[in-house]
Amino acid sequence: MGQSVKLCGWVYKARSSGKVAFITLRDGRGLCQCVLEKGDATATFFDEAKKVAQETSIEITGVAHADERAVGGVELREITEFRVVGTSSDYPITPKPHGVEFLMKHRHLWFRSQRQHTILNIRATIVDAIRRFFNDHGFLLIDTPIFAPAIGEGASTLFEVDYFGEQVYLAQTGQLYVEAACMAHDKVYCFGPTFRAEKSKTRRHLTEFWMVEPEMAFCGLGDVLELAEDFVCAIAQRVLTDHRADLESLGRETASLEKIAKPFVRLTYAEVVDILHGPEAMALLENDLQTKSERVKEIDGKIKELEETKASAKKAWQQEKAAQELQAAHEEQAELNEQIANIPAHMKLAADFQWGTDLGGSDETIISRLHERPVFVTHYPSDVKAFYMRVDRSNRKLVENFDLLAPEGYGEIIGGSMREEDHDILLERIKAHNLPVENFEWYLDLRRYGSVPHGGFGLGVERTVAWICGLKHIRETAAYPRMLGTMYP
Ligand code: 4AD
């Protein structure tokens, strides 16, 4: 403070009166308001500075003054130097409202906006928290391949690649490879991009996402659950410590993240089936129907008011503000109407849920919303789960697996299991899934040479970011999200 500093950045906002120009500068880390007053010192550049457009890149030198009212708490005044580095005109993302499709097409520019910038910052912290957790807990990083000769999860979500005339796949998981590495190093993890040919357009599915997958030898299902619990608490704590103000700027209610503590809820699949059929689940959905319908009516009134304000507004900024609020109201209403339309179907899905099928997105949402803490759902029917999961010796219809459901309806963020360590049972499961045994000979080797009980899990980074940041859609959690119909830029 009180010293001359040079800032390099982009014009986030600019306005001027005849004698004063205000430029809000964005330097990649934060915002700073620069105030240029027409005078001798600014004679050579004042007129140019007055006209700079949004996203022009500039270098500017002046004296830093602490100012509580200024964005970022500092204002640059007494400007002595100003230089345009790169011009910009008609920047497409203006303060006016834009639809999501437009913004997604301009993703390469969109993430200059404050909200997107904050989300990607939090993502980077989550990625750092992930690496730190495993490095600090004695896990060795093993980088697994992206070209994979065989199925890792399920045949329906494979991307095929022509590998010099041979058909291979983009990795759905690094798990099988870290299983082998865990027999060499004990505790290991892989962390990288994984690919699923998900044909559904949902809020939770990407075709390319990052997954961290720890694997441990000589452990039981309880140990894997405890690891997942400690891990998720560490991530939530780290983001609360480093990004409280950022979370608030995103409108994320932090109280629910404070509640992320051990022990998490533990339910078996069978218990979940009973809950879905029970009165609590139905009451939750009935209550949703009522509160959402009331909110839609409330928004109707607000829309009428905003339309009147917009029509009678005298100043352009007043019209713009009303237009923005109108768009937000229409979006909220459209979303609520869609949710209301889905509720009867979700009620039916829950009431008719059959033992032996996999939990759907709406079922997970019900279970997670009935609890404040994350919920482990364990022991699914083996028929709906991957071939590698360990058969429960006390009930052979089940596997020793789990999904972790994040609270507030965010649904599954982790899938994990014990792995079948018995050679003959595993071979049987590979055959039952109609998988080509020859592709899995190396994997069966792990059961031929010193097999041990082992297990692990996979946490999806983007779903975790969506939950922690309180985002409605997964598309904002990646710099360049890949989804059905989204490939540009
Ligand atoms: O439950 P999944 O399919 O588990 C596995 O891939 C195991 N091999 C992991 C292991 O045991 N090592 O996926 C794990 C997690 C999910 O809980 C979810 O967070 C994320 O990966 N995930 C997706 N995220 C975004 N888009 C998709 N299409 C996803 N599919 C899975």
Short mmCIF file of C-alpha atoms in Angstrom, two decimals, residues 133 222-236 260-266 373-376 402 404 414 457 467:
data_model
loop_
_atom_site.label_atom_id
_atom_site.label_comp_id
_atom_site.label_asym_id
_atom_site.label_seq_id
_atom_site.Cartn_x
_atom_site.Cartn_y
_atom_site.Cartn_z
CA PHE A 133 -4.30 -36.94 1.00
CA GLY A 222 -14.63 -51.77 6.56
CA ASP A 223 -11.09 -50.47 5.95
CA VAL A 224 -12.03 -49.21 2.48
CA LEU A 225 -15.11 -47.42 3.87
CA GLU A 226 -13.00 -45.76 6.57
CA LEU A 227 -10.48 -44.59 3.99
CA ALA A 228 -13.26 -43.11 1.84
CA GLU A 229 -14.73 -41.38 4.91
CA ASP A 230 -11.41 -39.78 5.96
CA PHE A 231 -10.73 -38.79 2.36
CA VAL A 232 -14.06 -37.05 1.75
CA CYS A 233 -13.82 -35.22 5.12
CA ALA A 234 -10.31 -34.02 4.18
CA ILE A 235 -11.55 -32.61 0.86
CA ALA A 236 -14.50 -30.77 2.45
CA ILE A 260 -19.33 -33.50 6.70
CA ALA A 261 -17.82 -35.50 9.57
CA LYS A 262 -17.36 -39.10 10.59
CA PRO A 263 -19.15 -41.42 10.86
CA PHE A 264 -21.07 -41.38 7.58
CA VAL A 265 -24.37 -43.24 7.37
CA ARG A 266 -24.03 -46.93 6.48
CA ARG A 373 -24.18 -36.77 6.10
CA PRO A 374 -22.91 -38.78 3.14
CA VAL A 375 -24.45 -42.25 2.89
CA PHE A 376 -22.64 -45.50 2.12
CA PHE A 402 -20.36 -49.71 -1.90
CA LEU A 404 -21.04 -43.21 -1.50
CA ILE A 414 -17.70 -42.74 -5.13
CA PHE A 457 -12.65 -47.12 -4.77
CA TRP A 467 -21.42 -31.07 -4.79
#
